[in-house]
Amino acid sequence: MAEQKIPQVTAKRLPLYYRYLEKLHAIGKQRVSSSDLSDALQIDPATIRRDFSYLGELGKKGYGYNVTYLLQFLRDFLKQDEVTNVVLIGVGNLGTALLRYNFYRSHNTKLVAGFDQDPRKVGTDIDGIPVYSMDRLKEVIALHHVEVAILTVPVNVAQATADFLFEAGIRGILNFTPARLTAPPTVRIHNIDLTIELQTLIYFLKNFPDDENVEVSDEKE
Amino acid sequence: MAEQKIPQVTAKRLPLYYRYLEKLHAIGKQRVSSSDLSDALQIDPATIRRDFSYLGELGKKGYGYNVTYLLQFLRDFLKQDEVTNVVLIGVGNLGTALLRYNFYRSHNTKLVAGFDQDPRKVGTDIDGIPVYSMDRLKEVIALHHVEVAILTVPVNVAQATADFLFEAGIRGILNFTPARLTAPPTVRIHNIDLTIELQTLIYFLKNFPDDENVEVSDEKE
């Protein structure tokens, strides 16, 4: 399979397609058109066709897509069969909620441990996921072959914690802190700043109140 | 001020610029260059200049930007002086964490109420924010002039809850459920699917392990 680089906005939609195709497959449906997918997922049909075009020749005009084939293709592409172990750093309110959230519907990611420096939390577990002290990080991530961490520490210790993670071998961080982290070039940081997500929604509501609902607004870029 | 439509990726960075400029202003700094901003925020200088170009003529080549002017400009642009009241629907683990999260550093958004159908939660408060039963939604949002809701209900009731919100007059939803909501065209939905965020990070790590760290990857589009 050619590993062509696809845009991040497309990459984000592939798991959506995958989940919906799983449902269609489960009820025995054999074909699906881009307009069926569009109705179910609230994504423009042209966007769907463009997304699929990055993946190669997947459908025939007027026929639609073969559900089983597309599902297998996406499974390989998304490497859904490989489980990725993930740790979470900072077991506060948001961290605890994310440990419980458990990234459901995702068969290919597993939260294996939480870390916190509060001795009252160390040794407990959140819905079966153990909480360790930070000084055991290297040992635990070596044991579980972890390269990805979710960061939910207070903002004032975010950079120091991230530096410690890089040092321990973490290569990807899902950063929920508002800090803009400095990282080695080989590390990938993905920021989710909840305040900014809320402000952006409000910004568009206030400034473009009569705009049509555009769900995947990055398309506008 | 011209209300030119700007890309969502730019809109998401404006609050970052604003926060950093507030800090510079507080320590008495009068000018800032795009490369200073770049270092502090880990955003490419060309991206910063392009973002600011959407806002009009804000700086002089070789001089940089006037901190006070830029701060005032962004404050007006982001309508930082107006407070937007927000409600949260579904006071489970994630909902509770978000009520406590309190969207700090944001002077212009205020979580005024949570809603849940569990009678054990109704009448309590989370860090001072009261939890109401769903049947009081219309009354509470009318009282506080609320048009924006954060949705953290279970996925199986997401669409029915959203329909109830539209009916009550909510015009913007920050949707944390994995449901792809069907909404009237005048309503804006902003999806944050945490599973997909994590999967996208892992996808890029697995497929492009040696890629340079690109923090704002939507730029690639």
Short mmCIF file of C-alpha atoms in Angstrom, two decimals:
data_model
loop_
_atom_site.label_atom_id
_atom_site.label_comp_id
_atom_site.label_asym_id
_atom_site.label_seq_id
_atom_site.Cartn_x
_atom_site.Cartn_y
_atom_site.Cartn_z
CA MET A 1 0.00 0.00 0.00
CA ALA A 2 1.39 3.37 -0.96
CA GLU A 3 1.94 5.50 2.12
CA GLN A 4 0.95 8.75 0.54
CA LYS A 5 0.73 11.63 2.96
CA ILE A 6 -2.84 12.68 3.46
CA PRO A 7 -4.10 15.94 5.00
CA GLN A 8 -4.81 15.89 8.72
CA VAL A 9 -8.44 16.90 8.16
CA THR A 10 -8.86 13.78 6.01
CA ALA A 11 -7.02 11.59 8.53
CA LYS A 12 -9.47 12.75 11.20
CA ARG A 13 -12.43 11.62 9.14
CA LEU A 14 -11.12 8.11 8.34
CA PRO A 15 -12.06 6.68 11.76
CA LEU A 16 -15.57 8.11 11.28
CA TYR A 17 -15.92 6.30 7.95
CA TYR A 18 -14.49 3.18 9.52
CA ARG A 19 -16.99 3.16 12.37
CA TYR A 20 -19.95 3.71 10.08
CA LEU A 21 -18.79 1.01 7.65
CA GLU A 22 -18.50 -1.40 10.56
CA LYS A 23 -22.19 -0.77 11.29
CA LEU A 24 -23.19 -1.26 7.65
CA HIS A 25 -21.15 -4.44 7.50
CA ALA A 26 -22.81 -5.73 10.67
CA ILE A 27 -26.29 -5.36 9.14
CA GLY A 28 -25.16 -7.05 5.94
CA LYS A 29 -25.08 -4.05 3.59
CA GLN A 30 -22.76 -4.63 0.64
CA ARG A 31 -22.55 -1.28 -1.10
CA VAL A 32 -22.68 2.33 -0.06
CA SER A 33 -22.71 5.54 -2.07
CA SER A 34 -20.96 8.76 -1.11
CA SER A 35 -24.39 10.38 -0.70
CA ASP A 36 -25.46 7.63 1.77
CA LEU A 37 -22.25 8.24 3.72
CA SER A 38 -22.87 11.97 3.49
CA ASP A 39 -26.37 11.70 4.99
CA ALA A 40 -25.22 9.47 7.83
CA LEU A 41 -22.08 11.40 8.75
CA GLN A 42 -23.11 14.96 7.89
CA ILE A 43 -20.13 15.43 5.63
CA ASP A 44 -20.35 16.94 2.14
CA PRO A 45 -20.30 14.18 -0.59
CA ALA A 46 -17.56 16.01 -2.51
CA THR A 47 -15.41 15.99 0.62
CA ILE A 48 -15.98 12.23 1.01
CA ARG A 49 -15.01 11.55 -2.60
CA ARG A 50 -11.92 13.73 -2.20
CA ASP A 51 -10.94 11.94 1.04
CA PHE A 52 -11.28 8.55 -0.65
CA SER A 53 -9.30 9.74 -3.66
CA TYR A 54 -6.24 10.06 -1.38
CA LEU A 55 -6.56 6.34 -0.66
CA GLY A 56 -6.53 5.21 -4.29
CA GLU A 57 -9.18 3.76 -6.61
CA LEU A 58 -11.86 2.59 -4.23
CA GLY A 59 -15.18 2.96 -6.03
CA LYS A 60 -16.85 3.04 -9.41
CA LYS A 61 -18.94 5.96 -10.61
CA GLY A 62 -22.64 5.13 -10.29
CA TYR A 63 -21.96 1.99 -8.29
CA GLY A 64 -20.62 3.34 -5.04
CA TYR A 65 -18.22 1.59 -2.72
CA ASN A 66 -18.00 -2.06 -1.74
CA VAL A 67 -18.51 -2.08 2.05
CA THR A 68 -16.33 -5.10 2.85
CA TYR A 69 -13.48 -3.99 0.64
CA LEU A 70 -13.53 -0.43 1.96
CA LEU A 71 -13.67 -1.67 5.55
CA GLN A 72 -10.67 -3.95 5.06
CA PHE A 73 -8.80 -1.23 3.25
CA LEU A 74 -9.39 1.28 6.05
CA ARG A 75 -8.54 -1.29 8.71
CA ASP A 76 -5.14 -1.82 7.12
CA PHE A 77 -4.69 1.85 6.49
CA LEU A 78 -5.56 2.84 10.06
CA LYS A 79 -3.66 -0.16 11.42
CA GLN A 80 -6.75 -0.97 13.48
CA ASP A 81 -5.36 -4.38 14.28
CA GLU A 82 -2.38 -3.03 16.20
CA VAL A 83 -3.05 -1.98 19.77
CA THR A 84 -1.26 1.18 20.88
CA ASN A 85 -0.68 1.55 24.61
CA VAL A 86 -1.04 5.04 26.02
CA VAL A 87 -0.30 6.61 29.41
CA LEU A 88 -1.89 9.65 31.03
CA ILE A 89 0.11 12.18 33.06
CA GLY A 90 -1.75 14.24 35.68
CA VAL A 91 -4.67 12.51 37.39
CA GLY A 92 -6.69 15.62 38.30
CA ASN A 93 -10.32 16.27 37.35
CA LEU A 94 -9.81 16.18 33.60
CA GLY A 95 -7.24 13.36 33.80
CA THR A 96 -9.58 11.22 35.88
CA ALA A 97 -12.46 11.85 33.48
CA LEU A 98 -10.25 10.86 30.53
CA LEU A 99 -9.11 7.66 32.27
CA ARG A 100 -12.80 6.82 32.79
CA TYR A 101 -13.70 7.97 29.27
CA ASN A 102 -11.50 5.15 28.19
CA PHE A 103 -11.55 6.20 24.54
CA TYR A 104 -14.41 3.85 23.90
CA ARG A 105 -15.18 2.48 20.47
CA SER A 106 -11.47 2.39 19.87
CA HIS A 107 -10.25 -1.17 19.78
CA ASN A 108 -6.75 -0.07 18.94
CA THR A 109 -5.81 2.21 21.82
CA LYS A 110 -5.48 1.21 25.45
CA LEU A 111 -4.82 3.41 28.45
CA VAL A 112 -2.45 1.31 30.54
CA ALA A 113 -1.46 3.66 33.37
CA GLY A 114 -1.92 7.05 34.97
CA PHE A 115 0.84 9.05 36.65
CA ASP A 116 0.62 11.68 39.36
CA GLN A 117 2.94 13.14 41.97
CA ASP A 118 0.27 13.29 44.67
CA PRO A 119 1.07 10.42 47.10
CA ARG A 120 -2.65 10.09 47.95
CA LYS A 121 -3.35 9.11 44.33
CA VAL A 122 -0.34 6.83 43.79
CA GLY A 123 -1.28 3.17 44.29
CA THR A 124 -4.99 3.72 43.63
CA ASP A 125 -6.71 2.87 40.37
CA ILE A 126 -9.31 4.59 38.20
CA ASP A 127 -11.74 2.01 36.82
CA GLY A 128 -8.96 -0.57 36.90
CA ILE A 129 -6.20 1.65 35.47
CA PRO A 130 -3.38 1.94 38.05
CA VAL A 131 -1.91 5.29 39.11
CA TYR A 132 1.89 5.37 39.53
CA SER A 133 4.32 7.97 40.84
CA MET A 134 6.24 9.89 38.20
CA ASP A 135 9.56 8.30 39.13
CA ARG A 136 8.28 4.96 37.80
CA LEU A 137 7.50 6.36 34.36
CA LYS A 138 10.49 4.88 32.52
CA GLU A 139 9.94 1.44 33.97
CA VAL A 140 6.20 1.37 33.17
CA ILE A 141 6.49 2.68 29.61
CA ALA A 142 9.29 0.21 28.87
CA LEU A 143 7.11 -2.63 30.17
CA HIS A 144 4.14 -1.69 27.98
CA HIS A 145 6.11 -0.29 24.98
CA VAL A 146 4.39 3.08 25.34
CA GLU A 147 5.28 5.97 23.04
CA VAL A 148 2.16 8.12 23.42
CA ALA A 149 1.11 10.19 26.44
CA ILE A 150 -1.92 12.30 27.28
CA LEU A 151 -0.87 15.40 29.22
CA THR A 152 -3.34 16.81 31.76
CA VAL A 153 -1.00 18.39 34.34
CA PRO A 154 -1.30 22.00 35.60
CA VAL A 155 -0.02 24.51 33.05
CA ASN A 156 2.89 25.68 35.24
CA VAL A 157 4.52 22.23 35.19
CA ALA A 158 3.57 21.33 31.61
CA GLN A 159 6.92 22.02 29.94
CA ALA A 160 9.00 20.38 32.69
CA THR A 161 6.74 17.32 32.57
CA ALA A 162 6.95 17.17 28.78
CA ASP A 163 10.77 17.37 28.94
CA PHE A 164 10.72 14.43 31.35
CA LEU A 165 8.49 12.50 28.92
CA PHE A 166 10.76 13.16 25.94
CA GLU A 167 13.73 12.00 28.02
CA ALA A 168 11.87 8.79 28.85
CA GLY A 169 11.18 8.06 25.18
CA ILE A 170 7.66 9.38 24.59
CA ARG A 171 7.26 10.41 20.94
CA GLY A 172 3.68 11.69 20.82
CA ILE A 173 1.75 13.92 23.24
CA LEU A 174 -1.93 14.76 23.26
CA ASN A 175 -1.59 18.06 25.12
CA PHE A 176 -4.67 19.25 27.04
CA THR A 177 -2.76 22.01 28.83
CA PRO A 178 -2.83 25.55 27.42
CA ALA A 179 1.00 25.55 27.34
CA ARG A 180 2.64 25.72 23.93
CA LEU A 181 5.26 23.04 24.41
CA THR A 182 8.78 23.17 23.03
CA ALA A 183 9.70 19.68 21.78
CA PRO A 184 12.48 17.91 19.88
CA PRO A 185 11.72 17.73 16.13
CA THR A 186 11.08 13.98 16.29
CA VAL A 187 8.24 14.38 18.79
CA ARG A 188 4.71 15.10 17.65
CA ILE A 189 2.52 17.33 19.79
CA HIS A 190 -1.22 17.49 19.21
CA ASN A 191 -2.86 20.33 21.16
CA ILE A 192 -6.42 20.33 22.42
CA ASP A 193 -6.99 23.65 24.14
CA LEU A 194 -10.58 23.45 25.38
CA THR A 195 -10.82 27.18 26.09
CA ILE A 196 -9.80 27.98 22.54
CA GLU A 197 -12.26 25.44 21.11
CA LEU A 198 -15.06 27.16 23.02
CA GLN A 199 -13.87 30.65 22.08
CA THR A 200 -13.64 29.72 18.41
CA LEU A 201 -17.22 28.46 18.39
CA ILE A 202 -18.38 31.68 20.06
CA TYR A 203 -16.30 33.80 17.71
CA PHE A 204 -18.00 32.30 14.65
CA LEU A 205 -21.46 32.53 16.22
CA LYS A 206 -20.99 36.20 17.03
CA ASN A 207 -19.36 37.27 13.83
CA PHE A 208 -21.16 35.11 11.31
CA PRO A 209 -24.51 34.42 12.95
CA ASP A 210 -26.35 33.61 9.72
CA ASP A 211 -23.71 31.40 8.29
CA GLU A 212 -24.69 27.93 7.20
CA ASN A 213 -23.59 25.23 9.57
CA VAL A 214 -20.20 24.03 8.36
CA GLU A 215 -19.20 21.18 10.53
CA VAL A 216 -15.72 20.55 9.25
CA SER A 217 -14.76 24.16 8.96
CA ASP A 218 -11.10 23.53 8.33
CA GLU A 219 -12.24 22.81 4.79
CA LYS A 220 -12.56 26.56 4.37
CA GLU A 221 -8.81 26.99 4.56
CA MET B 1 -13.75 47.24 11.42
CA ALA B 2 -14.27 45.11 8.37
CA GLU B 3 -15.71 41.73 9.31
CA GLN B 4 -13.78 39.75 6.77
CA LYS B 5 -14.18 36.04 7.08
CA ILE B 6 -11.00 34.45 8.34
CA PRO B 7 -10.06 30.74 8.26
CA GLN B 8 -10.93 28.69 11.31
CA VAL B 9 -7.26 27.71 11.82
CA THR B 10 -6.43 31.44 12.07
CA ALA B 11 -9.39 32.11 14.38
CA LYS B 12 -8.09 29.40 16.71
CA ARG B 13 -4.72 31.10 16.99
CA LEU B 14 -6.04 34.61 17.75
CA PRO B 15 -6.73 33.85 21.44
CA LEU B 16 -3.16 32.50 21.73
CA TYR B 17 -1.76 35.73 20.37
CA TYR B 18 -4.07 37.69 22.64
CA ARG B 19 -2.94 35.86 25.78
CA TYR B 20 0.73 36.29 24.99
CA LEU B 21 0.29 39.97 24.16
CA GLU B 22 -1.45 40.45 27.51
CA LYS B 23 1.67 39.08 29.19
CA LEU B 24 3.98 41.34 27.17
CA HIS B 25 1.79 44.31 27.95
CA ALA B 26 1.86 43.49 31.66
CA ILE B 27 5.68 43.57 31.73
CA GLY B 28 5.74 46.86 29.83
CA LYS B 29 6.96 45.63 26.44
CA GLN B 30 5.97 48.00 23.64
CA ARG B 31 6.88 46.15 20.45
CA VAL B 32 7.05 42.56 19.33
CA SER B 33 8.32 40.98 16.13
CA SER B 34 6.76 37.98 14.40
CA SER B 35 9.90 36.00 15.21
CA ASP B 36 9.53 36.81 18.94
CA LEU B 37 5.92 35.64 18.76
CA SER B 38 7.06 32.60 16.83
CA ASP B 39 9.58 31.58 19.50
CA ALA B 40 7.14 32.05 22.34
CA LEU B 41 4.17 30.32 20.70
CA GLN B 42 5.92 27.70 18.56
CA ILE B 43 4.16 28.90 15.43
CA ASP B 44 5.96 29.50 12.13
CA PRO B 45 6.65 33.28 11.59
CA ALA B 46 5.18 33.13 8.06
CA THR B 47 1.96 31.72 9.53
CA ILE B 48 1.84 34.55 12.07
CA ARG B 49 2.31 37.19 9.37
CA ARG B 50 -0.38 35.55 7.26
CA ASP B 51 -2.78 35.40 10.22
CA PHE B 52 -2.25 39.08 10.95
CA SER B 53 -2.67 39.97 7.27
CA TYR B 54 -6.31 38.85 7.56
CA LEU B 55 -6.78 41.49 10.22
CA GLY B 56 -5.49 44.40 8.14
CA GLU B 57 -2.35 46.55 8.27
CA LEU B 58 -1.03 45.92 11.75
CA GLY B 59 2.74 46.19 11.56
CA LYS B 60 5.63 47.75 9.69
CA LYS B 61 8.37 45.73 8.05
CA GLY B 62 11.49 45.74 10.23
CA TYR B 63 9.66 47.38 13.12
CA GLY B 64 7.31 44.64 14.25
CA TYR B 65 4.00 45.15 15.96
CA ASN B 66 2.95 47.70 18.55
CA VAL B 67 1.88 45.62 21.56
CA THR B 68 -0.81 47.96 22.92
CA TYR B 69 -2.34 48.59 19.52
CA LEU B 70 -2.38 44.88 18.62
CA LEU B 71 -3.84 43.97 21.98
CA GLN B 72 -6.65 46.50 21.65
CA PHE B 73 -7.28 45.44 18.09
CA LEU B 74 -7.55 41.76 19.04
CA ARG B 75 -9.71 42.58 22.04
CA ASP B 76 -12.21 44.31 19.79
CA PHE B 77 -11.93 41.64 17.17
CA LEU B 78 -12.44 38.79 19.62
CA LYS B 79 -15.08 40.78 21.47
CA GLN B 80 -13.20 39.99 24.68
CA ASP B 81 -15.20 42.56 26.56
CA GLU B 82 -18.50 40.76 26.05
CA VAL B 83 -19.20 37.87 28.40
CA THR B 84 -20.87 34.85 26.80
CA ASN B 85 -22.84 32.63 29.14
CA VAL B 86 -22.65 28.90 28.45
CA VAL B 87 -24.47 25.84 29.82
CA LEU B 88 -23.30 22.24 30.02
CA ILE B 89 -25.61 19.30 29.37
CA GLY B 90 -24.72 15.93 30.94
CA VAL B 91 -22.95 16.11 34.32
CA GLY B 92 -21.09 12.77 34.14
CA ASN B 93 -17.32 12.30 34.51
CA LEU B 94 -16.32 14.47 31.57
CA GLY B 95 -19.09 17.02 32.22
CA THR B 96 -18.05 17.39 35.86
CA ALA B 97 -14.40 17.81 34.87
CA LEU B 98 -15.35 20.50 32.34
CA LEU B 99 -17.48 22.37 34.90
CA ARG B 100 -14.45 22.34 37.21
CA TYR B 101 -12.08 23.16 34.35
CA ASN B 102 -14.02 26.36 34.18
CA PHE B 103 -12.38 27.44 30.93
CA TYR B 104 -9.83 29.38 32.89
CA ARG B 105 -7.94 32.30 31.43
CA SER B 106 -11.06 33.14 29.53
CA HIS B 107 -12.56 36.33 30.86
CA ASN B 108 -15.26 36.28 28.25
CA THR B 109 -16.99 32.94 28.78
CA LYS B 110 -18.88 31.87 31.86
CA LEU B 111 -20.39 28.48 32.63
CA VAL B 112 -23.63 29.43 34.37
CA ALA B 113 -25.36 26.05 34.81
CA GLY B 114 -25.15 22.29 34.35
CA PHE B 115 -28.10 20.07 33.42
CA ASP B 116 -28.66 16.39 34.10
CA GLN B 117 -31.62 14.06 34.33
CA ASP B 118 -30.25 12.16 37.33
CA PRO B 119 -32.32 13.35 40.35
CA ARG B 120 -29.31 12.72 42.64
CA LYS B 121 -27.35 15.38 40.78
CA VAL B 122 -30.14 17.94 40.39
CA GLY B 123 -29.96 20.61 43.10
CA THR B 124 -26.26 20.05 43.80
CA ASP B 125 -23.49 22.31 42.53
CA ILE B 126 -20.04 21.70 41.02
CA ASP B 127 -17.60 24.32 42.35
CA GLY B 128 -20.49 26.75 42.68
CA ILE B 129 -22.15 26.03 39.34
CA PRO B 130 -25.71 24.75 39.96
CA VAL B 131 -27.04 21.56 38.36
CA TYR B 132 -30.65 21.73 37.11
CA SER B 133 -33.04 19.15 35.71
CA MET B 134 -33.49 19.21 31.95
CA ASP B 135 -37.08 20.45 32.17
CA ARG B 136 -35.82 23.79 33.49
CA LEU B 137 -33.56 24.40 30.50
CA LYS B 138 -35.73 26.98 28.73
CA GLU B 139 -36.22 28.98 31.89
CA VAL B 140 -32.51 29.02 32.81
CA ILE B 141 -31.20 29.86 29.36
CA ALA B 142 -33.75 32.68 29.03
CA LEU B 143 -32.65 34.07 32.40
CA HIS B 144 -28.95 34.09 31.45
CA HIS B 145 -29.37 34.79 27.70
CA VAL B 146 -27.55 31.58 26.83
CA GLU B 147 -27.08 30.51 23.22
CA VAL B 148 -24.12 28.12 23.58
CA ALA B 149 -24.13 24.65 25.13
CA ILE B 150 -21.43 22.06 25.83
CA LEU B 151 -22.79 18.56 25.17
CA THR B 152 -21.39 15.71 27.30
CA VAL B 153 -24.34 13.30 27.41
CA PRO B 154 -24.11 9.57 26.51
CA VAL B 155 -23.96 9.02 22.75
CA ASN B 156 -27.32 7.23 22.58
CA VAL B 157 -29.21 10.33 23.75
CA ALA B 158 -27.03 12.89 21.97
CA GLN B 159 -29.33 13.63 19.02
CA ALA B 160 -32.52 13.75 21.11
CA THR B 161 -30.80 16.09 23.58
CA ALA B 162 -29.49 18.28 20.76
CA ASP B 163 -33.00 18.51 19.25
CA PHE B 164 -34.28 19.65 22.64
CA LEU B 165 -31.51 22.28 22.78
CA PHE B 166 -32.31 23.65 19.29
CA GLU B 167 -35.98 23.84 20.27
CA ALA B 168 -35.01 25.83 23.37
CA GLY B 169 -33.02 28.34 21.31
CA ILE B 170 -29.42 27.12 21.57
CA ARG B 171 -27.48 28.18 18.46
CA GLY B 172 -24.02 26.74 19.12
CA ILE B 173 -22.96 23.34 20.48
CA LEU B 174 -19.51 22.18 21.53
CA ASN B 175 -20.16 18.47 20.98
CA PHE B 176 -17.99 16.06 22.99
CA THR B 177 -20.09 13.03 22.06
CA PRO B 178 -19.02 10.83 19.13
CA ALA B 179 -22.47 11.36 17.54
CA ARG B 180 -22.56 13.28 14.27
CA LEU B 181 -25.49 15.56 15.02
CA THR B 182 -28.11 16.61 12.52
CA ALA B 183 -28.87 20.29 13.12
CA PRO B 184 -30.86 23.13 11.55
CA PRO B 185 -28.69 25.21 9.17
CA THR B 186 -28.65 28.17 11.56
CA VAL B 187 -27.03 26.14 14.34
CA ARG B 188 -23.27 25.74 14.53
CA ILE B 189 -21.85 22.44 15.78
CA HIS B 190 -18.21 22.17 16.76
CA ASN B 191 -17.14 18.54 17.33
CA ILE B 192 -14.41 17.43 19.71
CA ASP B 193 -14.16 13.67 19.42
CA LEU B 194 -11.43 12.72 21.87
CA THR B 195 -11.03 9.21 20.47
CA ILE B 196 -10.44 10.59 17.00
CA GLU B 197 -7.95 13.16 18.30
CA LEU B 198 -5.95 10.36 19.90
CA GLN B 199 -6.23 8.11 16.85
CA THR B 200 -5.08 10.88 14.53
CA LEU B 201 -1.97 11.50 16.63
CA ILE B 202 -1.19 7.77 16.60
CA TYR B 203 -1.87 7.52 12.87
CA PHE B 204 0.71 10.21 12.10
CA LEU B 205 3.25 8.75 14.54
CA LYS B 206 2.96 5.30 12.96
CA ASN B 207 2.90 6.35 9.35
CA PHE B 208 5.28 9.28 9.39
CA PRO B 209 7.59 8.56 12.33
CA ASP B 210 10.43 10.73 11.12
CA ASP B 211 8.32 13.66 10.18
CA GLU B 212 9.26 17.01 11.61
CA ASN B 213 6.98 18.13 14.39
CA VAL B 214 4.25 20.21 12.79
CA GLU B 215 2.17 21.57 15.53
CA VAL B 216 -0.56 23.22 13.55
CA SER B 217 -0.86 20.46 11.04
CA ASP B 218 -4.00 21.81 9.42
CA GLU B 219 -1.62 24.15 7.67
CA LYS B 220 -0.68 21.21 5.48
CA GLU B 221 -4.09 21.25 3.83
#
